[in-house]
């Protein structure tokens, strides 16, 4: 008797017993491969939004501002959100990060209302709105992505601006370049309304993510070349932004990626050689910038000395208002007589959000950390899920370190892509499986 092609060796008996033998894996893979892949709607406004997020010079210089809230950020976010509903996706269920993000956003609104008793500046609502739009991208991405091709399109959209950003950085650098370091060398790339530190913070996130994807994911040559180019451009921008915090943060992020990577032994010798040779190949101005930092009394540079002053003011404000703080975006406007930020996200959160705000932020950061660890443990080696989890673990480490010496969390051009990748990492759990292997 000829064997049944589906693996049923006794079809009559199985039909009578209402039982079927399991289909062999090889046959199942052939059937799945032969079935046409389902095609989903693409959220093209989101792709364009992600592409333009770090290009603040284009947003302010070339995209019309019609007033009445009709600006780049509001319009493109609204279109992206509408596209997410059209795509028909949904949020990943039973994920603590989604709940932590929602609680964080709600308390930010409460904190704004608390601060309205001290500061009546109408611009505070715009700062809050811009920040919450960036955070909301974690939801928009989950609702927009329904398969891995769509996830890859979002990743490509985040990588494509990097060569242009590097070009703008090079043009700005050559206009002020000199052998020894000076404050005139501080350039802000495409971040027209922000500073060099915020610009460098964005580049740190992208550099760590590109590094993780490059070493940990199996991908086509063309896409690998794009990721490698993105890594080179991000590192170049970090180098000439002259942000000491960025130098430390990117080193921490890359080391975390290397230590968490399952094939870390492959690159460990090269990593050590680069670390040893780095002082000899870096520009003199970069070395001088890094060496200018000192915390010893009487040897502090002006920037470091004033940071200590702001931190003391923030702590005193927290002691005076320990529960809810003074309210969102009030420290520089009302509390600090120098009208400067704390240059430390955690102390500013204590001063403006009190103990409640600090616990909300801590819960969010811990939820992000455990998400990265969980995805990293469950993902298959060389898969996209594994690469994104590895990169986000490094980016999270760099973010935590960077926020000790500044704000790497508030402004949408700087943090928007971070939340985009958090959304991709969350969604990776529910994306369809091709040929039995999660790509």
Coordinates of C-alpha atoms in Angstrom, one line a residue:
X1 CA 0.0 0.0 0.0
X2 CA 1.3 3.4 -0.9
X3 CA 2.0 5.7 2.0
X4 CA -0.3 8.6 2.5
X5 CA 1.5 11.9 1.4
X6 CA 0.3 13.6 4.6
X7 CA 1.8 10.9 6.8
X8 CA -1.4 8.9 7.4
X9 CA -0.3 5.3 7.2
X10 CA -3.7 3.9 8.3
X11 CA -6.3 6.3 7.0
X12 CA -9.4 4.1 7.6
X13 CA -8.5 3.4 11.2
X14 CA -7.7 7.0 11.8
X15 CA -10.9 8.2 10.2
X16 CA -12.9 5.8 12.4
X17 CA -11.1 6.8 15.6
X18 CA -11.3 10.6 14.7
X19 CA -7.6 10.8 15.1
X20 CA -4.8 11.9 12.8
X21 CA -1.2 11.3 13.1
X22 CA 1.0 14.4 13.4
X23 CA 2.2 15.9 10.2
X24 CA 6.0 15.6 9.8
X25 CA 7.9 18.9 10.4
X26 CA 9.4 18.7 6.9
X27 CA 6.0 18.4 5.3
X28 CA 4.6 21.2 7.4
X29 CA 7.4 23.5 6.4
X30 CA 6.8 22.7 2.7
X31 CA 3.1 23.5 3.1
X32 CA 3.8 26.7 5.0
X33 CA 6.4 27.8 2.5
X34 CA 4.0 27.0 -0.4
X35 CA 1.2 29.1 1.1
X36 CA 1.2 32.7 -0.1
X37 CA 2.3 35.2 2.6
X38 CA -0.5 37.5 3.8
X39 CA 0.0 41.1 2.9
X40 CA -0.9 43.9 5.3
X41 CA -1.4 47.6 4.9
X42 CA 1.7 49.7 5.4
X43 CA 1.7 52.8 7.6
X44 CA 3.6 55.0 5.1
X45 CA 3.1 58.2 7.2
X46 CA 4.8 56.5 10.1
X47 CA 7.8 55.5 7.9
X48 CA 8.2 59.1 6.8
X49 CA 7.7 60.4 10.4
X50 CA 10.5 58.1 11.6
X51 CA 12.7 59.3 8.8
X52 CA 12.2 63.0 9.6
X53 CA 12.3 62.7 13.4
X54 CA 16.0 63.5 13.9
X55 CA 16.1 66.1 11.0
X56 CA 15.0 69.1 13.1
X57 CA 16.8 71.4 10.7
X58 CA 14.5 70.3 7.9
X59 CA 11.4 70.4 10.1
X60 CA 12.1 74.1 11.0
X61 CA 13.6 75.3 7.8
X62 CA 11.7 73.6 5.0
X63 CA 8.4 72.2 6.4
X64 CA 5.7 75.0 6.7
X65 CA 4.5 76.0 10.1
X66 CA 0.8 77.0 9.6
X67 CA 0.1 77.9 13.3
X68 CA -2.7 76.7 15.4
X69 CA -0.9 73.5 16.1
X70 CA -0.5 72.6 12.4
X71 CA 3.3 71.9 12.6
X72 CA 5.5 69.0 11.6
X73 CA 5.2 67.0 14.8
X74 CA 1.5 67.3 15.4
X75 CA 0.5 66.7 11.7
X76 CA 2.8 63.7 11.1
X77 CA 1.9 62.1 14.5
X78 CA -1.8 62.5 13.7
X79 CA -1.3 60.9 10.2
X80 CA 0.8 58.1 11.7
X81 CA -1.8 57.4 14.4
X82 CA -4.5 57.4 11.7
X83 CA -2.4 55.0 9.6
X84 CA -2.0 52.7 12.7
X85 CA -5.8 52.4 13.0
X86 CA -6.1 51.7 9.2
X87 CA -3.4 49.0 9.5
X88 CA -5.7 47.2 11.9
X89 CA -2.9 46.1 14.3
X90 CA -3.2 45.9 18.1
X91 CA -1.1 46.3 21.2
X92 CA 0.8 43.4 22.6
X93 CA -1.1 41.9 25.5
X94 CA 0.1 41.2 29.0
X95 CA 3.3 43.3 28.7
X96 CA 4.3 45.4 31.7
X97 CA 6.0 48.0 29.5
X98 CA 2.7 49.1 28.0
X99 CA 1.3 49.6 31.4
X100 CA 4.4 51.4 32.7
X101 CA 4.4 53.8 29.8
X102 CA 0.7 54.6 30.3
X103 CA 1.3 55.3 34.0
X104 CA 4.3 57.4 33.1
X105 CA 2.2 59.5 30.7
X106 CA -0.7 59.9 33.0
X107 CA 1.6 61.1 35.9
X108 CA 3.3 63.5 33.5
X109 CA -0.1 65.2 33.0
X110 CA -0.8 65.2 36.7
X111 CA 2.7 66.7 37.3
X112 CA 2.0 69.4 34.7
X113 CA -1.2 70.4 36.6
X114 CA 0.8 70.5 39.9
X115 CA 3.3 72.8 38.2
X116 CA 0.6 75.1 36.9
X117 CA 0.2 76.4 40.4
X118 CA 3.8 77.8 40.3
X119 CA 4.3 78.6 36.6
X120 CA 1.7 80.0 34.2
X121 CA 4.0 79.8 31.1
X122 CA 1.9 78.5 28.3
X123 CA 5.0 76.9 26.6
X124 CA 5.1 74.2 29.2
X125 CA 2.1 72.5 27.6
X126 CA 4.0 72.3 24.3
X127 CA 7.0 70.7 26.0
X128 CA 4.7 68.1 27.6
X129 CA 2.9 67.4 24.4
X130 CA 6.0 67.0 22.3
X131 CA 7.5 64.6 25.0
X132 CA 4.3 62.5 25.2
X133 CA 4.1 62.2 21.4
X134 CA 7.6 60.7 21.4
X135 CA 6.6 58.3 24.1
X136 CA 3.4 57.4 22.3
X137 CA 5.3 56.1 19.4
X138 CA 5.7 52.8 21.3
X139 CA 2.0 52.3 20.9
X140 CA 1.8 53.6 17.3
X141 CA 4.5 51.2 16.2
X142 CA 2.8 48.2 17.8
X143 CA -0.5 49.0 16.1
X144 CA 1.3 49.5 12.7
X145 CA 3.5 46.5 12.4
X146 CA 2.0 43.1 11.6
X147 CA 4.9 41.2 10.0
X148 CA 8.6 41.3 9.8
X149 CA 8.8 43.1 6.4
X150 CA 7.0 46.0 8.0
X151 CA 9.3 46.0 11.0
X152 CA 12.3 46.1 8.7
X153 CA 10.8 49.1 6.8
X154 CA 10.6 51.0 10.0
X155 CA 14.2 50.1 10.9
X156 CA 15.4 51.2 7.4
X157 CA 13.5 54.5 7.8
X158 CA 15.4 55.1 11.0
X159 CA 18.8 54.4 9.3
X160 CA 18.4 56.3 6.1
X161 CA 18.8 59.8 7.7
X162 CA 22.2 58.9 9.2
X163 CA 24.4 59.6 6.2
X164 CA 22.7 63.0 5.7
X165 CA 23.1 63.8 9.4
X166 CA 26.8 62.9 9.2
X167 CA 27.2 65.2 6.2
X168 CA 25.6 68.1 8.1
X169 CA 27.9 67.4 11.0
X170 CA 31.0 67.4 8.8
X171 CA 30.0 70.7 7.2
X172 CA 29.5 72.3 10.6
X173 CA 32.7 70.8 12.0
X174 CA 34.9 72.0 9.1
X175 CA 33.5 75.5 9.6
X176 CA 34.9 75.7 13.2
X177 CA 37.6 73.0 13.2
X178 CA 40.9 73.6 14.9
X179 CA 43.6 71.4 16.5
X180 CA 42.9 72.1 20.1
X181 CA 39.5 71.9 21.8
X182 CA 37.4 75.0 22.4
X183 CA 33.7 75.5 23.1
X184 CA 33.3 76.8 19.6
X185 CA 33.7 73.2 18.4
X186 CA 30.4 72.2 20.0
X187 CA 28.1 71.6 17.1
X188 CA 24.5 70.3 17.1
X189 CA 24.2 68.6 13.7
X190 CA 20.6 68.5 12.6
X191 CA 19.2 69.4 16.0
X192 CA 18.5 73.0 15.1
X193 CA 16.5 73.8 18.3
X194 CA 18.6 71.7 20.7
X195 CA 22.3 71.4 21.6
X196 CA 25.3 69.2 21.1
X197 CA 24.6 67.0 24.1
X198 CA 21.1 66.1 22.9
X199 CA 22.3 65.5 19.3
X200 CA 25.0 63.2 20.7
X201 CA 22.5 61.4 22.8
X202 CA 20.5 60.4 19.7
X203 CA 23.6 59.3 17.9
X204 CA 24.6 57.1 20.9
X205 CA 21.3 55.2 20.7
X206 CA 21.6 54.7 16.9
X207 CA 25.3 53.6 17.2
X208 CA 24.6 51.0 19.8
X209 CA 21.6 49.6 17.9
X210 CA 23.5 49.5 14.6
X211 CA 26.4 47.7 16.3
X212 CA 24.1 45.0 17.8
X213 CA 22.2 44.5 14.5
X214 CA 25.5 44.2 12.6
X215 CA 27.1 41.5 14.7
X216 CA 24.0 39.6 15.8
X217 CA 21.5 39.4 12.9
X218 CA 21.6 37.4 9.6
X219 CA 20.6 39.9 6.9
X220 CA 21.0 40.5 3.2
X221 CA 24.3 42.2 2.1
X222 CA 22.6 45.4 1.0
X223 CA 20.9 45.8 4.4
X224 CA 24.1 44.9 6.2
X225 CA 25.9 47.6 4.3
X226 CA 23.2 50.1 5.3
X227 CA 23.5 49.2 9.0
X228 CA 27.4 49.4 8.8
X229 CA 27.1 52.8 7.1
X230 CA 24.7 53.9 9.8
X231 CA 27.1 52.8 12.6
X232 CA 30.0 54.7 11.0
X233 CA 27.9 57.9 10.6
X234 CA 26.6 57.7 14.2
X235 CA 30.1 57.2 15.6
X236 CA 31.5 60.0 13.5
X237 CA 28.8 62.4 14.8
X238 CA 29.4 61.4 18.5
X239 CA 33.1 62.0 18.0
X240 CA 32.7 65.6 16.8
X241 CA 29.8 66.6 19.0
X242 CA 32.4 66.7 21.8
X243 CA 29.9 65.5 24.4
X244 CA 31.8 63.8 27.3
X245 CA 28.7 62.1 28.5
X246 CA 28.1 60.6 25.0
X247 CA 31.7 59.2 25.0
X248 CA 31.0 57.4 28.3
X249 CA 27.5 56.4 27.4
X250 CA 28.4 54.9 24.0
X251 CA 31.3 52.9 25.6
X252 CA 29.0 51.5 28.2
X253 CA 26.3 50.6 25.6
X254 CA 28.8 48.9 23.3
X255 CA 30.4 46.9 26.2
X256 CA 26.9 45.8 27.4
X257 CA 26.1 44.6 23.8
X258 CA 29.4 42.7 23.6
X259 CA 29.0 41.1 27.0
X260 CA 25.4 40.0 26.4
X261 CA 26.0 38.7 22.9
X262 CA 26.2 34.9 22.7
X263 CA 29.1 35.1 20.3
X264 CA 31.0 37.7 22.3
X265 CA 34.3 35.8 22.1
X266 CA 34.5 36.4 18.4
X267 CA 34.9 40.2 18.7
X268 CA 36.5 40.4 22.2
X269 CA 40.1 40.5 20.9
X270 CA 39.3 43.2 18.3
X271 CA 37.4 45.2 20.9
X272 CA 40.4 45.1 23.3
X273 CA 42.8 46.2 20.5
X274 CA 40.6 49.1 19.5
X275 CA 40.3 50.2 23.2
X276 CA 44.1 50.2 23.5
X277 CA 44.7 52.0 20.2
X278 CA 41.9 54.5 20.6
X279 CA 44.0 57.3 22.3
X280 CA 46.5 57.2 19.5
X281 CA 44.0 57.6 16.6
X282 CA 41.5 60.1 18.2
X283 CA 41.9 63.8 17.2
X284 CA 43.8 65.8 19.8
X285 CA 40.7 68.1 20.4
X286 CA 38.6 65.0 21.3
X287 CA 41.2 63.8 23.8
X288 CA 41.5 67.3 25.3
X289 CA 37.7 67.5 25.7
X290 CA 37.6 64.2 27.6
X291 CA 40.5 65.2 29.8
X292 CA 38.9 68.5 30.7
X293 CA 36.6 66.8 33.2
X294 CA 37.6 66.9 36.8
X295 CA 35.5 66.6 40.0
X296 CA 38.3 67.7 42.4
X297 CA 37.8 70.9 44.3
X298 CA 39.4 73.8 42.5
X299 CA 40.1 71.8 39.3
X300 CA 36.6 71.6 38.0
X301 CA 35.8 73.2 34.6
X302 CA 33.0 75.7 34.5
X303 CA 30.5 73.2 33.1
X304 CA 31.2 70.5 35.8
X305 CA 31.2 73.1 38.6
X306 CA 27.8 74.5 37.6
X307 CA 26.4 71.0 37.4
X308 CA 27.2 70.5 41.1
X309 CA 25.4 73.8 41.9
X310 CA 22.3 72.8 40.0
X311 CA 22.2 69.4 41.6
X312 CA 22.3 71.0 45.1
X313 CA 19.4 73.3 44.2
X314 CA 17.4 70.3 42.8
X315 CA 18.0 68.3 46.0
X316 CA 17.0 71.2 48.2
X317 CA 13.8 71.6 46.1
X318 CA 13.0 67.9 46.6
X319 CA 13.4 68.1 50.3
X320 CA 11.0 71.0 50.4
X321 CA 8.4 69.2 48.2
X322 CA 9.1 65.5 48.7
X323 CA 5.8 64.0 47.6
X324 CA 4.8 65.5 44.2
X325 CA 7.7 67.9 43.6
X326 CA 7.1 71.3 42.1
X327 CA 5.6 70.0 38.8
X328 CA 6.6 69.2 35.3
X329 CA 9.1 71.6 33.6
X330 CA 9.2 74.0 36.5
X331 CA 12.8 73.6 37.7
X332 CA 14.5 75.7 35.1
X333 CA 11.6 78.2 34.9
X334 CA 10.9 78.8 38.5
X335 CA 13.1 76.8 41.0
X336 CA 16.6 77.3 39.7
X337 CA 17.7 81.0 40.0
X338 CA 20.2 80.3 37.1
X339 CA 17.2 79.3 34.9
X340 CA 19.1 76.2 33.8
X341 CA 18.2 72.5 33.7
X342 CA 19.6 70.2 36.4
X343 CA 21.7 68.3 33.9
X344 CA 20.6 65.1 35.7
X345 CA 17.3 63.5 34.8
X346 CA 17.0 61.7 38.1
X347 CA 17.5 64.7 40.3
X348 CA 15.2 66.7 38.1
X349 CA 12.5 64.0 38.4
X350 CA 12.9 64.1 42.2
X351 CA 12.6 67.9 42.2
X352 CA 9.7 68.2 39.7
X353 CA 7.9 64.9 40.3
X354 CA 8.8 64.0 43.9
X355 CA 8.9 60.5 45.3
X356 CA 5.9 59.5 43.2
X357 CA 7.5 60.7 39.9
X358 CA 10.8 59.0 40.8
X359 CA 9.0 55.7 41.5
X360 CA 7.1 56.0 38.2
X361 CA 10.3 56.6 36.3
X362 CA 12.1 53.8 38.1
X363 CA 9.2 51.4 37.3
X364 CA 9.4 52.3 33.6
X365 CA 13.2 51.8 33.4
X366 CA 13.0 48.5 35.1
X367 CA 10.1 47.3 32.9
X368 CA 12.3 48.2 29.8
X369 CA 15.3 46.3 31.2
X370 CA 13.3 43.1 32.0
X371 CA 11.7 43.3 28.5
X372 CA 15.1 43.3 26.9
X373 CA 16.3 40.4 29.0
X374 CA 13.2 38.4 28.4
X375 CA 13.3 38.8 24.6
X376 CA 17.0 38.2 24.6
X377 CA 16.6 34.9 26.4
X378 CA 13.7 33.6 24.2
X379 CA 14.9 34.8 20.8
X380 CA 16.7 32.5 18.4
X381 CA 20.3 33.4 17.6
X382 CA 20.9 35.5 14.5
X383 CA 17.2 36.5 14.4
X384 CA 15.9 40.0 14.1
X385 CA 14.2 39.7 17.5
X386 CA 17.5 38.8 19.1
X387 CA 19.3 41.7 17.4
X388 CA 16.8 44.3 18.4
X389 CA 16.7 42.9 22.0
X390 CA 20.5 43.0 22.2
X391 CA 20.6 46.5 20.8
X392 CA 17.9 47.8 23.1
X393 CA 19.7 46.4 26.1
X394 CA 22.8 48.4 25.1
X395 CA 20.8 51.5 24.3
X396 CA 19.0 51.2 27.6
X397 CA 22.4 51.0 29.5
X398 CA 23.7 54.0 27.6
X399 CA 20.4 55.9 28.3
X400 CA 20.6 55.2 32.0
X401 CA 24.2 56.4 32.2
X402 CA 23.7 59.4 30.0
X403 CA 20.8 60.7 32.1
X404 CA 23.2 61.0 35.1
X405 CA 24.8 64.0 33.5
X406 CA 22.0 65.4 31.4
X407 CA 18.6 64.9 29.9
X408 CA 18.5 62.1 27.4
X409 CA 14.8 61.4 27.8
X410 CA 12.6 64.4 27.1
X411 CA 13.1 65.8 23.6
X412 CA 11.4 64.0 20.8
X413 CA 14.2 64.2 18.1
X414 CA 16.6 62.6 20.6
X415 CA 14.3 59.9 22.2
X416 CA 11.8 59.2 19.4
X417 CA 13.7 56.4 17.7
X418 CA 14.4 54.8 21.1
X419 CA 10.6 54.4 21.6
X420 CA 10.2 53.2 18.0
X421 CA 12.6 50.3 18.7
X422 CA 10.9 49.6 22.0
X423 CA 7.6 49.2 20.1
X424 CA 9.3 46.9 17.6
X425 CA 10.8 44.8 20.5
X426 CA 7.4 44.5 22.1
X427 CA 5.7 43.5 18.8
X428 CA 8.4 41.0 17.9
X429 CA 6.7 38.5 20.3
X430 CA 3.5 38.4 18.2
X431 CA 4.9 38.6 14.6
X432 CA 4.2 35.7 12.4
X433 CA 6.7 32.8 12.1
X434 CA 8.1 31.9 8.6
X435 CA 9.1 28.3 8.0
X436 CA 9.2 27.5 11.7
X437 CA 12.0 30.1 12.4
X438 CA 11.4 33.6 13.8
X439 CA 13.3 35.9 11.6

